[in-house]
PDB file of C-alpha atoms in Angstrom:
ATOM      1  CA  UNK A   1      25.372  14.743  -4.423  1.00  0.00           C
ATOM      2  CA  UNK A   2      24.009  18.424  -3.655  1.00  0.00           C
ATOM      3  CA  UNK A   3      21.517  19.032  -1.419  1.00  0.00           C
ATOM      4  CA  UNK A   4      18.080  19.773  -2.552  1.00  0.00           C
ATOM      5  CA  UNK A   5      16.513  22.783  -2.651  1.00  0.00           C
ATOM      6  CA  UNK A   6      13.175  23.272  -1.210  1.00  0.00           C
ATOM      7  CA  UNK A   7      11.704  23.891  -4.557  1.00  0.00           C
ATOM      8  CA  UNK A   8      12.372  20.545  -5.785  1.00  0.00           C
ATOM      9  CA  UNK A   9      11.274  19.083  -2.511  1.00  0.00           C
ATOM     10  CA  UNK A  10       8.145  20.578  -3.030  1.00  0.00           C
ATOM     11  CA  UNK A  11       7.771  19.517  -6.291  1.00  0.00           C
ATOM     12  CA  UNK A  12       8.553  15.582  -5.447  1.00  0.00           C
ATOM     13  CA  UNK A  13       6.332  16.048  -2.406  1.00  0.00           C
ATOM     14  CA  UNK A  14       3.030  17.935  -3.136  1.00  0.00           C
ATOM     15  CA  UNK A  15       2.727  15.648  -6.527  1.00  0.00           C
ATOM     16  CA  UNK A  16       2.018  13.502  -4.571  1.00  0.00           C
ATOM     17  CA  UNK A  17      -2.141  12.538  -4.528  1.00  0.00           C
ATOM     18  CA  UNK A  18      -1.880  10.633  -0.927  1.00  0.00           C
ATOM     19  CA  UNK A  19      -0.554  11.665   2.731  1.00  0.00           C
ATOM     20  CA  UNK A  20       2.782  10.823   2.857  1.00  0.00           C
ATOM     21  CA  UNK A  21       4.168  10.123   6.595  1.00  0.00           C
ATOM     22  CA  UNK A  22       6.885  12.891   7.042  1.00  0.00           C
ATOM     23  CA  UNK A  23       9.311  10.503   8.490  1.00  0.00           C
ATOM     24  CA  UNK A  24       9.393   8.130   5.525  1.00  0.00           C
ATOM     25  CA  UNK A  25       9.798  11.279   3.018  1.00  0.00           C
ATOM     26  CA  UNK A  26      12.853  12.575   5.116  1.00  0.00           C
ATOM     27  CA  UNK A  27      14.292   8.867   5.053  1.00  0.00           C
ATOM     28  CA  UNK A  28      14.783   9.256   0.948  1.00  0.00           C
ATOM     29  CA  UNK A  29      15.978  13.263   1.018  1.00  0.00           C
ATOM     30  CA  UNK A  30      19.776  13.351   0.681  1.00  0.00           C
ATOM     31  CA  UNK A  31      21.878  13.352   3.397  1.00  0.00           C
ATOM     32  CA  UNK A  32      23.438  16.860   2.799  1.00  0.00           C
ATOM     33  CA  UNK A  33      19.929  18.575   3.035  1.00  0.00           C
ATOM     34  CA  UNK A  34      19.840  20.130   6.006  1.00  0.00           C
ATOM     35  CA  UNK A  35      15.877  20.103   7.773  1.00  0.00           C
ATOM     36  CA  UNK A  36      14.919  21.586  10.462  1.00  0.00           C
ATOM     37  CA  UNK A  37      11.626  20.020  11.636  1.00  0.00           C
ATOM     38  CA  UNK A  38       8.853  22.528  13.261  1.00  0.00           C
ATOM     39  CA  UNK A  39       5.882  21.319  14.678  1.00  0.00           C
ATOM     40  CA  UNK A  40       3.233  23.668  14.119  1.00  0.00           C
ATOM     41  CA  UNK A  41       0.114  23.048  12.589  1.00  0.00           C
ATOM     42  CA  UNK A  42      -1.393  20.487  15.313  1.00  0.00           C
ATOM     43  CA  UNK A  43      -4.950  22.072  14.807  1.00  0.00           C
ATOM     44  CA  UNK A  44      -4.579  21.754  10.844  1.00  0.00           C
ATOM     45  CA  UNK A  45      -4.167  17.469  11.134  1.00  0.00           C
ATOM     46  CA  UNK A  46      -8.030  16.766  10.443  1.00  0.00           C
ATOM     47  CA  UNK A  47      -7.982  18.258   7.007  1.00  0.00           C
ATOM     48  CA  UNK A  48      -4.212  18.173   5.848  1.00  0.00           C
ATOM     49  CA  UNK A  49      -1.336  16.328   5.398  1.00  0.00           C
ATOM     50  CA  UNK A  50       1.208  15.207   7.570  1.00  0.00           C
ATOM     51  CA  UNK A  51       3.521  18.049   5.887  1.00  0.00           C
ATOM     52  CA  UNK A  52       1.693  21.351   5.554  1.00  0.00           C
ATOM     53  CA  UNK A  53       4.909  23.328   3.982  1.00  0.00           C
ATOM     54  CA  UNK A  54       8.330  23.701   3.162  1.00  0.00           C
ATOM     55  CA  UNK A  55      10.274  26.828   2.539  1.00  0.00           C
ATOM     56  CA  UNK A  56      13.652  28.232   3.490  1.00  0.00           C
ATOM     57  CA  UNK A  57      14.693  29.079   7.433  1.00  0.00           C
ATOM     58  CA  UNK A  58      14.885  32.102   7.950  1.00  0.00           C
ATOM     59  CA  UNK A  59      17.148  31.518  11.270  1.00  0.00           C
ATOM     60  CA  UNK A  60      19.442  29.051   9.772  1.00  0.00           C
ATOM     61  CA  UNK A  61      21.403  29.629   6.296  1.00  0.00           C
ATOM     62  CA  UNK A  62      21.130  26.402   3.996  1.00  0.00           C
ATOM     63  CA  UNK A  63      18.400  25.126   6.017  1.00  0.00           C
ATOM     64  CA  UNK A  64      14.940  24.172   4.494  1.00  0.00           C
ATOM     65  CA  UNK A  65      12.173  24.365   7.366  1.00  0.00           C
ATOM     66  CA  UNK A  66       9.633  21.544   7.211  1.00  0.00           C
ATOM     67  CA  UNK A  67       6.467  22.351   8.920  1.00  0.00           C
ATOM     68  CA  UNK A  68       4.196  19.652  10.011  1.00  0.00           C
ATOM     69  CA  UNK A  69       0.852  18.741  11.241  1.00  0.00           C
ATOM     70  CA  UNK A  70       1.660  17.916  14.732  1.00  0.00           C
ATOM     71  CA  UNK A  71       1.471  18.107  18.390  1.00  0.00           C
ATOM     72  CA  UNK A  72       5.040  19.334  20.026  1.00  0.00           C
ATOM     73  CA  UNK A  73       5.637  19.445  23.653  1.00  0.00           C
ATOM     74  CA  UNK A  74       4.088  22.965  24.138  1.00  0.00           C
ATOM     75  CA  UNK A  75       0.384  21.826  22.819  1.00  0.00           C
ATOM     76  CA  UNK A  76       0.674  18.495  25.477  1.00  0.00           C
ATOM     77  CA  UNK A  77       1.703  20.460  28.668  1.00  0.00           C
ATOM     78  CA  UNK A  78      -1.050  22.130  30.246  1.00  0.00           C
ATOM     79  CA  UNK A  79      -0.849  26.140  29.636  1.00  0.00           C
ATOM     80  CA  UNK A  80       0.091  26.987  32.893  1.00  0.00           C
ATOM     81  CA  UNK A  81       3.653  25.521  32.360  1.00  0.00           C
ATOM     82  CA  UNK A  82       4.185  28.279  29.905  1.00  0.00           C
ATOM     83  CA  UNK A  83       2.134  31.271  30.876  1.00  0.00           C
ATOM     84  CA  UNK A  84       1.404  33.458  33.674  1.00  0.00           C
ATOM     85  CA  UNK A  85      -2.123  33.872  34.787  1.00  0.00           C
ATOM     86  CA  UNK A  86      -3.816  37.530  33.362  1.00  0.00           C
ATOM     87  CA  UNK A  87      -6.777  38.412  35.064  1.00  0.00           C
ATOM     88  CA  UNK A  88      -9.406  40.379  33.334  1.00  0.00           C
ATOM     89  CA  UNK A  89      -9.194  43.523  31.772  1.00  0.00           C
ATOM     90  CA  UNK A  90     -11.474  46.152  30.084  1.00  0.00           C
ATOM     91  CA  UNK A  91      -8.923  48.367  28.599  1.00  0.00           C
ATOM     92  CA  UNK A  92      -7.829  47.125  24.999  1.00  0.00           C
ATOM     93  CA  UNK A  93      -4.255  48.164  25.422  1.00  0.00           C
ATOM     94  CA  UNK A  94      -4.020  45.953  28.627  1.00  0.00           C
ATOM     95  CA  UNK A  95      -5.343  42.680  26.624  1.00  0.00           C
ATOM     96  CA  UNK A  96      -3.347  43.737  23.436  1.00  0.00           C
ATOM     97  CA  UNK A  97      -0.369  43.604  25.430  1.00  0.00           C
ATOM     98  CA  UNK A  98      -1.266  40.207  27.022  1.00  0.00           C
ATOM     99  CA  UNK A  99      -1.727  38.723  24.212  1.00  0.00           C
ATOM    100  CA  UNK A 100       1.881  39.899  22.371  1.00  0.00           C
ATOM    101  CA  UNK A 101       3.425  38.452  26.010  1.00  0.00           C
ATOM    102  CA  UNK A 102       1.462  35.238  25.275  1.00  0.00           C
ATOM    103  CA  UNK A 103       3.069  34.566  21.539  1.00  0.00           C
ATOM    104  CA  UNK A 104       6.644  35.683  22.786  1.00  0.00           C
ATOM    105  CA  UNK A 105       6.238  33.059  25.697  1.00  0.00           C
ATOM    106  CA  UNK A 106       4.966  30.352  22.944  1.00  0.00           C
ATOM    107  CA  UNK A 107       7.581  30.933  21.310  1.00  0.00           C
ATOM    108  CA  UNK A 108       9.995  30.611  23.849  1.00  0.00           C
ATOM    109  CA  UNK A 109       8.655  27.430  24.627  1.00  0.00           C
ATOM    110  CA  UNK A 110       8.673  25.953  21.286  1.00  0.00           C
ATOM    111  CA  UNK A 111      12.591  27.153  21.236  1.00  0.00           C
ATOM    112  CA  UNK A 112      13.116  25.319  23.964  1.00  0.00           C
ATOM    113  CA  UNK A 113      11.712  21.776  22.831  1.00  0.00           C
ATOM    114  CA  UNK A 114      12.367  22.126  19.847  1.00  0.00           C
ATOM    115  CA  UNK A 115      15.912  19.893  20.070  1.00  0.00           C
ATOM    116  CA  UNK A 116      14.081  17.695  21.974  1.00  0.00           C
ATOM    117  CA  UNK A 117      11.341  17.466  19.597  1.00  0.00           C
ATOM    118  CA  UNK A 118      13.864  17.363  16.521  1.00  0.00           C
ATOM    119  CA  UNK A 119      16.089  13.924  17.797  1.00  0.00           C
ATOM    120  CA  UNK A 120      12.710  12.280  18.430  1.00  0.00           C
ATOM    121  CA  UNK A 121      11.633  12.714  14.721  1.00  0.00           C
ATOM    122  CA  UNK A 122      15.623  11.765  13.925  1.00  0.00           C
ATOM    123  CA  UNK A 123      15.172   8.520  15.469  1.00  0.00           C
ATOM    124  CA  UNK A 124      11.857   7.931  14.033  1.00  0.00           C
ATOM    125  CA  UNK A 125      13.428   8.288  10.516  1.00  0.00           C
ATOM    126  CA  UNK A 126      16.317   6.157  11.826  1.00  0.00           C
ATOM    127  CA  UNK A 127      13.704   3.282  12.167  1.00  0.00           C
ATOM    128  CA  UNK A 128      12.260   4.221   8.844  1.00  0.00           C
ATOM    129  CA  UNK A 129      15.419   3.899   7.314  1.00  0.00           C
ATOM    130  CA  UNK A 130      16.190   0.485   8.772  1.00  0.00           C
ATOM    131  CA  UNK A 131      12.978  -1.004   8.192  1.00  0.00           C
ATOM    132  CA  UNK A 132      13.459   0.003   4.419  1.00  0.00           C
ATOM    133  CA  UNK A 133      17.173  -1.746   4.578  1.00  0.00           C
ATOM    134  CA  UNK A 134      15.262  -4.681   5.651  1.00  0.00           C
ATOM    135  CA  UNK A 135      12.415  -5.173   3.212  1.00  0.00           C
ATOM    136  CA  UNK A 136      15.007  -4.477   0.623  1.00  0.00           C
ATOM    137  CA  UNK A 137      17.220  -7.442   2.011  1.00  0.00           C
ATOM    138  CA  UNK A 138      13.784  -9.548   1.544  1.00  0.00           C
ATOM    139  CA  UNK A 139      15.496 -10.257  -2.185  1.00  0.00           C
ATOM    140  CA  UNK A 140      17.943 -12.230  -0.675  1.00  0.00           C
ATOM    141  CA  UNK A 141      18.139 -15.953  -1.263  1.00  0.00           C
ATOM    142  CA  UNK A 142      18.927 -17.037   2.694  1.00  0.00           C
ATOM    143  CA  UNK A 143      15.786 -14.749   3.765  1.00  0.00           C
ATOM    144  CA  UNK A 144      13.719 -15.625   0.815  1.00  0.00           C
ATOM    145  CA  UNK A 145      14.250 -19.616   1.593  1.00  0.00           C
ATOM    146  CA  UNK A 146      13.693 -19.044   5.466  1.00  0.00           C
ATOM    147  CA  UNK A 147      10.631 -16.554   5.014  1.00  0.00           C
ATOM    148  CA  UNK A 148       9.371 -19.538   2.132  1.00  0.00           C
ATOM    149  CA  UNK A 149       9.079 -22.115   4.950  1.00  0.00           C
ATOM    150  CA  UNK A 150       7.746 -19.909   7.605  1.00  0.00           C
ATOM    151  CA  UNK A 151       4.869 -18.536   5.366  1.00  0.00           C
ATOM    152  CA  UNK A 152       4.157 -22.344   3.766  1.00  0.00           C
ATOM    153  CA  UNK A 153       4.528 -20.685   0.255  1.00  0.00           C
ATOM    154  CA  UNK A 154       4.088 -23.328  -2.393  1.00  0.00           C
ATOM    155  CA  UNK A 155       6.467 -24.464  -3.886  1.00  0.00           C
ATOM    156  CA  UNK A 156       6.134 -24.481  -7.118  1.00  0.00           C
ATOM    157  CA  UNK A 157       6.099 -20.771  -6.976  1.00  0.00           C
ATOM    158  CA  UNK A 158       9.663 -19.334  -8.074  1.00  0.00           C
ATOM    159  CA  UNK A 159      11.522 -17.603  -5.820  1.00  0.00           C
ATOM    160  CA  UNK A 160      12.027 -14.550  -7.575  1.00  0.00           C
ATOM    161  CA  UNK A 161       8.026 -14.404  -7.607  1.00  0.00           C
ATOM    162  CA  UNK A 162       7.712 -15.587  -4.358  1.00  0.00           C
ATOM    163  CA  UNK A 163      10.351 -12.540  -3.148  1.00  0.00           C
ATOM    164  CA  UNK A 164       7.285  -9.596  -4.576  1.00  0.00           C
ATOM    165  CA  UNK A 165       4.967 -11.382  -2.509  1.00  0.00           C
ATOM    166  CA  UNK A 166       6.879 -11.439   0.731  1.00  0.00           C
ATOM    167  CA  UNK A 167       7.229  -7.612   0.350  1.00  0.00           C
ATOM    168  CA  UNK A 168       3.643  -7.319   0.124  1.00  0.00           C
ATOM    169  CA  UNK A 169       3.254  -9.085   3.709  1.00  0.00           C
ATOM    170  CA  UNK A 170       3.292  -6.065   5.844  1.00  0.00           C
ATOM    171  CA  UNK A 171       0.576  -4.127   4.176  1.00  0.00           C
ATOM    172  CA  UNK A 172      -1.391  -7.200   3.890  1.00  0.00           C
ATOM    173  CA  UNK A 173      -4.197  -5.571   5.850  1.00  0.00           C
ATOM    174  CA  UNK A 174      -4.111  -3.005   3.392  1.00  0.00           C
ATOM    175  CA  UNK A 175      -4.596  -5.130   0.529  1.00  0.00           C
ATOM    176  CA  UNK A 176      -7.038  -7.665   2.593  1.00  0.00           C
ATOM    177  CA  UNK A 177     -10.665  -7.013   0.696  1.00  0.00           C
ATOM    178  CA  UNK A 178      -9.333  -3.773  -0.926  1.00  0.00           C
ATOM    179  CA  UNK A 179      -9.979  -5.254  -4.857  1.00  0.00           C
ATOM    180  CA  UNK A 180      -8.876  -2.288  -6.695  1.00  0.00           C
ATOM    181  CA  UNK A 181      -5.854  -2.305  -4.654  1.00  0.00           C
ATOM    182  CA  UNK A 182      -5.417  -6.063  -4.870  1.00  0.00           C
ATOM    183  CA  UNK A 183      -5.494  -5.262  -8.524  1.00  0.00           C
ATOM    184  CA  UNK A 184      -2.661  -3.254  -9.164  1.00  0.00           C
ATOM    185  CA  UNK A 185      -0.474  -5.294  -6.090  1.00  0.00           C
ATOM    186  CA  UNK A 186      -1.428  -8.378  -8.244  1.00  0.00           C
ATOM    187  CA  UNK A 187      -0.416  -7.408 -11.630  1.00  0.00           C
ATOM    188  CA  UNK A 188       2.931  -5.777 -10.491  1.00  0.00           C
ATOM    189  CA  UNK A 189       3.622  -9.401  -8.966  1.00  0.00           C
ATOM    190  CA  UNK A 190       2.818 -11.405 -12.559  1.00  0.00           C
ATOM    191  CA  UNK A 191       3.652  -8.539 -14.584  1.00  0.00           C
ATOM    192  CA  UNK A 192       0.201  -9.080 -16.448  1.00  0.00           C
ATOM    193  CA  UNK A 193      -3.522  -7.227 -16.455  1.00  0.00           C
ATOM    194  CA  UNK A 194      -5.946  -8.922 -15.224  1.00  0.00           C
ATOM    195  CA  UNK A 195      -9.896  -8.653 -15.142  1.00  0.00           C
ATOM    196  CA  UNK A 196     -11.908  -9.344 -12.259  1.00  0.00           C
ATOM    197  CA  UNK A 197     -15.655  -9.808 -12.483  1.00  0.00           C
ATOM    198  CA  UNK A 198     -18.395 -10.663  -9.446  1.00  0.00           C
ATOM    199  CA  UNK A 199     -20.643 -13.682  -9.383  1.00  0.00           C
ATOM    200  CA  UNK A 200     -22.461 -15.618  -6.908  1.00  0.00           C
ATOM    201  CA  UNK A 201     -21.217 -19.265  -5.932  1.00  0.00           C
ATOM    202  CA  UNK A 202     -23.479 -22.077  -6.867  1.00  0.00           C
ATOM    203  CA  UNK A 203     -24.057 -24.972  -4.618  1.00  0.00           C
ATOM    204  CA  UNK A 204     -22.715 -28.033  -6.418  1.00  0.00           C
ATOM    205  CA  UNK A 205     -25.176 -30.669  -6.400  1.00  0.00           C
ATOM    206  CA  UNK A 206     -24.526 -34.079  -5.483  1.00  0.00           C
ATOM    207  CA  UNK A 207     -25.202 -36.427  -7.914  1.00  0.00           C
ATOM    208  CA  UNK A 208     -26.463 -40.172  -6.347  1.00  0.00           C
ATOM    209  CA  UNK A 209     -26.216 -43.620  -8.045  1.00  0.00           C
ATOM    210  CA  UNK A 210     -30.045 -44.340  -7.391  1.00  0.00           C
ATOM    211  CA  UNK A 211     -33.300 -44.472  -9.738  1.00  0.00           C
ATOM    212  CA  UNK A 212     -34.053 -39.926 -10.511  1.00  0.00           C
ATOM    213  CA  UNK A 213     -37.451 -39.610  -8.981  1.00  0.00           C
ATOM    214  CA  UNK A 214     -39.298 -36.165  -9.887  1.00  0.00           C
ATOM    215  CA  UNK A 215     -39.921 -33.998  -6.859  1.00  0.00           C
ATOM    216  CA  UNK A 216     -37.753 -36.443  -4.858  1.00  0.00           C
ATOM    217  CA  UNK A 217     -34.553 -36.430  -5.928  1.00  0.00           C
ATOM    218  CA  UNK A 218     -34.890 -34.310  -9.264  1.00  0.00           C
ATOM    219  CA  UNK A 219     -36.927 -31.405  -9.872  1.00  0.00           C
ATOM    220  CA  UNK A 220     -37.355 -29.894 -13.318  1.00  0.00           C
ATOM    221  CA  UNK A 221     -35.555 -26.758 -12.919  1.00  0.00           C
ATOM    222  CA  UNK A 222     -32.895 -25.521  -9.709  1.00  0.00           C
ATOM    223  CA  UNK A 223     -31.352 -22.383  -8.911  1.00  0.00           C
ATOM    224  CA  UNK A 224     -28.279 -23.609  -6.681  1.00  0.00           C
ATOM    225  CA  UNK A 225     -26.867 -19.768  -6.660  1.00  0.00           C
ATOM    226  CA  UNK A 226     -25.879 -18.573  -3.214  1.00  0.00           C
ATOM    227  CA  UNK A 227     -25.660 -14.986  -2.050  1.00  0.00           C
ATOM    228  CA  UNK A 228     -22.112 -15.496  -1.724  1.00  0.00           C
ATOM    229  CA  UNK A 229     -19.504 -13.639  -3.342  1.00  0.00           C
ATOM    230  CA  UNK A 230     -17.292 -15.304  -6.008  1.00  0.00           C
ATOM    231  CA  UNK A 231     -14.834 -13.356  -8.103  1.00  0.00           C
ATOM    232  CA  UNK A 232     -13.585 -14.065 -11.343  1.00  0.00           C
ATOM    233  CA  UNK A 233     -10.012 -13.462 -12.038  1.00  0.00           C
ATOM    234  CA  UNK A 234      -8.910 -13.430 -15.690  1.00  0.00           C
ATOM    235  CA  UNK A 235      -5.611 -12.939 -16.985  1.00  0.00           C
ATOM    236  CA  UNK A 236      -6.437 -11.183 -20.041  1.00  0.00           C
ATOM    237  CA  UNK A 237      -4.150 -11.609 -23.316  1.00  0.00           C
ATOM    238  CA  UNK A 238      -1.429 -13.482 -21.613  1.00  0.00           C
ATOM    239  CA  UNK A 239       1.915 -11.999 -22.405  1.00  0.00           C
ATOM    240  CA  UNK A 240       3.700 -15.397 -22.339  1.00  0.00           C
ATOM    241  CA  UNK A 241       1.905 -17.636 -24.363  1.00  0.00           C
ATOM    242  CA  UNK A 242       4.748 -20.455 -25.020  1.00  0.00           C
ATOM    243  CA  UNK A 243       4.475 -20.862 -20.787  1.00  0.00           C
ATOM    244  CA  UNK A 244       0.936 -21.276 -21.247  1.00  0.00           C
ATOM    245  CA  UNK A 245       1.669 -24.477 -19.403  1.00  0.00           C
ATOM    246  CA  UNK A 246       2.383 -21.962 -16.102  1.00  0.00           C
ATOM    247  CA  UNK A 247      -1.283 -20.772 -16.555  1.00  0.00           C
ATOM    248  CA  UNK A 248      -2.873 -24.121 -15.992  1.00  0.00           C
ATOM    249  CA  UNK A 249      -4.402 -25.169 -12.917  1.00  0.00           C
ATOM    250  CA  UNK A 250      -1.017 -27.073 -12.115  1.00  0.00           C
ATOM    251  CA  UNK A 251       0.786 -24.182 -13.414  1.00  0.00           C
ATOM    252  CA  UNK A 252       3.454 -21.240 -11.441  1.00  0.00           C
ATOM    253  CA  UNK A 253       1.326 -18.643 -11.929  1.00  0.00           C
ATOM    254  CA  UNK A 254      -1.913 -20.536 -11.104  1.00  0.00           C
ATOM    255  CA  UNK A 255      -0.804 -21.618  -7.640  1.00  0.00           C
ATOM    256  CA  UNK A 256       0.690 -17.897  -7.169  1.00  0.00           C
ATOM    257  CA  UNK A 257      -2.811 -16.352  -7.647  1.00  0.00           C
ATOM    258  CA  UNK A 258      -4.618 -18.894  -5.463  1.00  0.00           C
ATOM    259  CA  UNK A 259      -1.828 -18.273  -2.622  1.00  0.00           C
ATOM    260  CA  UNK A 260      -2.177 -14.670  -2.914  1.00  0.00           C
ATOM    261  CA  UNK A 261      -5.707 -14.506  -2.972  1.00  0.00           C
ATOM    262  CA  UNK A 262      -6.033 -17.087  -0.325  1.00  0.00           C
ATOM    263  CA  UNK A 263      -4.565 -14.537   1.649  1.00  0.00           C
ATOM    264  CA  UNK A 264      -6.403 -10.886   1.260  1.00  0.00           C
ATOM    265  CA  UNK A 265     -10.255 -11.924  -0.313  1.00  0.00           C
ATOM    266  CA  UNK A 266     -12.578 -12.292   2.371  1.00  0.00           C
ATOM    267  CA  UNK A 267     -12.986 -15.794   3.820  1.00  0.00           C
ATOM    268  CA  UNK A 268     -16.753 -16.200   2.770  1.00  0.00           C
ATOM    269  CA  UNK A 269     -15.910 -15.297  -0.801  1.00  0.00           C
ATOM    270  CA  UNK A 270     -14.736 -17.754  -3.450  1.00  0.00           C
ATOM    271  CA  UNK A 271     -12.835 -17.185  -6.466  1.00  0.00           C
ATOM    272  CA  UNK A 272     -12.018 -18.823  -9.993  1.00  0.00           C
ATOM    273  CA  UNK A 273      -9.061 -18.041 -11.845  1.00  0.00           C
ATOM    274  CA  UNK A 274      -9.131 -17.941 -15.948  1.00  0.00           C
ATOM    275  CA  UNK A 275      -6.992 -17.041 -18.588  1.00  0.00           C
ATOM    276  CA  UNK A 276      -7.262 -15.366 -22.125  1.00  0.00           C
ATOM    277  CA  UNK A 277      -4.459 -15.576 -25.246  1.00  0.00           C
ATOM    278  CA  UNK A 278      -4.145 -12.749 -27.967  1.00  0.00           C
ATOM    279  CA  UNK A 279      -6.355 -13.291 -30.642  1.00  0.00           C
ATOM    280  CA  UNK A 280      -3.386 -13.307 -33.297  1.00  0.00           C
ATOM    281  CA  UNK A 281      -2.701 -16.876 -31.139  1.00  0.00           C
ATOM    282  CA  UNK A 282      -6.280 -18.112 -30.980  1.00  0.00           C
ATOM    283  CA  UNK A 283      -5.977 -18.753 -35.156  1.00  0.00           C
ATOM    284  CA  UNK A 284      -5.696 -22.085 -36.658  1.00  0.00           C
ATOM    285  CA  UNK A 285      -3.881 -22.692 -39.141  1.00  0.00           C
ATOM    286  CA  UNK A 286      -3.263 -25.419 -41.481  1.00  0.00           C
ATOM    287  CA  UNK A 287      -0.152 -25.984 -43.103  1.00  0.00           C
ATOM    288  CA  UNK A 288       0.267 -27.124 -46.551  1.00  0.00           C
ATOM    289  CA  UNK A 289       2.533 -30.023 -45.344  1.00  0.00           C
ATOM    290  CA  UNK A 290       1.359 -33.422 -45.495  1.00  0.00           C
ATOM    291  CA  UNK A 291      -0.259 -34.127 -41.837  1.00  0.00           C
ATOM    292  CA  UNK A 292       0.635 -30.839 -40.564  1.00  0.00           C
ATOM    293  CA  UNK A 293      -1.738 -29.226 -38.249  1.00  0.00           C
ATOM    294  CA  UNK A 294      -5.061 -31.702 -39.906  1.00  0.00           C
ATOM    295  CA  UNK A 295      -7.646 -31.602 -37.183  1.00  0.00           C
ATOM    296  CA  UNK A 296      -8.124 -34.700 -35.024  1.00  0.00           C
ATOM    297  CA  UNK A 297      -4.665 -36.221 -36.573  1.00  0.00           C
ATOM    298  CA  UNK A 298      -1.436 -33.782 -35.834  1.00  0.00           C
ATOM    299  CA  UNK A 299      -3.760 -30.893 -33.554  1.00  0.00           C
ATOM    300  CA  UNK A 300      -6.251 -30.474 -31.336  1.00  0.00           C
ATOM    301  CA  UNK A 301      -7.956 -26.723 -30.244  1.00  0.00           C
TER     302      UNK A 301
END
């Protein structure tokens, strides 16, 4: 593979419409790039992302400089490591030249943590890199089984379903009360769109075997709505529909919602799950066979 060049770096990178973390960008980049990591934009980190640029060296050949948004070793050390005390001077030429011997002692210092600086960063993509090796080995069957039983996942879930949500268990407070987010997490894991619309829960009311009594034990009309949250979940047009079985409240994919969503809605909030088939497979139709599809006799809706 040839290395990349920093125009297609910056292409892959600045596409990008979130804050990528610098180390887990370097972690994908070809090995045969050659980086070299400055640390220079510390006061930019408020207001920009982790990597502010990325252009050719201009000390190394075949090197692409990657500037970032960070504090190095010369902004934590108190100034007097680095510079000499100037005391105060009217004459222009005096403070012009202080300040040129300031910027050629920063960079002197920078030069000389810079190593330091860079195998810090290398290590912190070597843990990047590992931790990447090991949610990818979360597809295997000895992990999957073990990280099954440790988590409780249900078992009628199937594994290879059961594998997407076990990725998802680092970022879970990510995904914990974030619905849009839950969303898209959710349909990547069933492969299907789904709908979610907000209700209240109602209070379900007790029914007694005893004489109804108005304004004792029955009243002529009842609100039992709560204030609290309940959130429909519909899986709209299913694309399976000969598994519709699966969709059932017994089904796979019913007890994979309910586990997932056990786990990131909010504890107060309560949820219902519902499904919806294409309209082409809501038709009945009657065939022209004897007792074929007759209501009440060979089908039911």
């Amino acid at each position: 593979m040839t290395p990349l060049s920093p125009e297609n770096i910056r292409q892959e990178l600045f596409d990008l419409n979130f804050d990528l973390k610098a180390e887990t960008f370097v972690s994908y980049l070809n090995e045969k790039t050659e980086l070299d990591i400055a640390l220079l934009d510390f006061f930019k980190r408020r207001f920009s992302n982790d990597i502010t640029s990325v252009k050719e060296s201009l000390d190394k050949n075949n090197t692409i400089e990657v500037s970032l948004s960070r504090r190095s070793f010369y902004n934590i050390f108190p100034e007097r490591f680095f510079h000499r005390t100037y005391s105060g001077t009217p004459f222009v030429e005096t403070m012009v030249a202080d300040y040129n011997g300031r910027k050629i002692e920063e960079e002197n210092a920078r030069k000389f943590f810079k190593p330091l600086e860079t195998e810090f960063f290398l290590q912190r993509v070597a843990i990047e890199s590992a931790e990447d090796l090991t949610f990818k080995s979360l597809g295997s069957p000895e992990l999957v089984g073990f990280l099954l039983n440790l988590w409780q996942i249900d078992s009628r879930i199937p594994r290879d379903i059961a594998a997407k949500i076990l990725k998802t268990m680092p970022f879970m407070y990510k995904i914990a009360g974030n619905l849009p987010l839950l969303k898209l997490v959710l349909e990547n894991i069933i492969e299907e769109k789904l709908i979610i619309e907000k209700e209240y829960a109602a209070i379900a009311s007790e029914t007694k075997q005893e004489p109804w009594q108005l304004g004792i034990n029955m009243a002529t009309e009842g609100k039992p709505i709560t204030f609290l949250p309940k959130y429909v979940f519909i899986v709209d047009k299913i694309r399976r529909p000969e598994k519709i079985i699966d969709y059932m409240p017994n089904g796979k994919i019913n007890a994979l919602i309910s586990f997932f969503l056990e786990h990131t809605l909010p504890y107060e909030a309560d949820f219902e799950i519902k499904f919806t088939l294409a309209d082409k497979e809501r038709e009945f139709v009657i065939s022209e066979d004897v007792y074929s599809g007759r209501l009440g006799v060979s089908a039911t809706i």
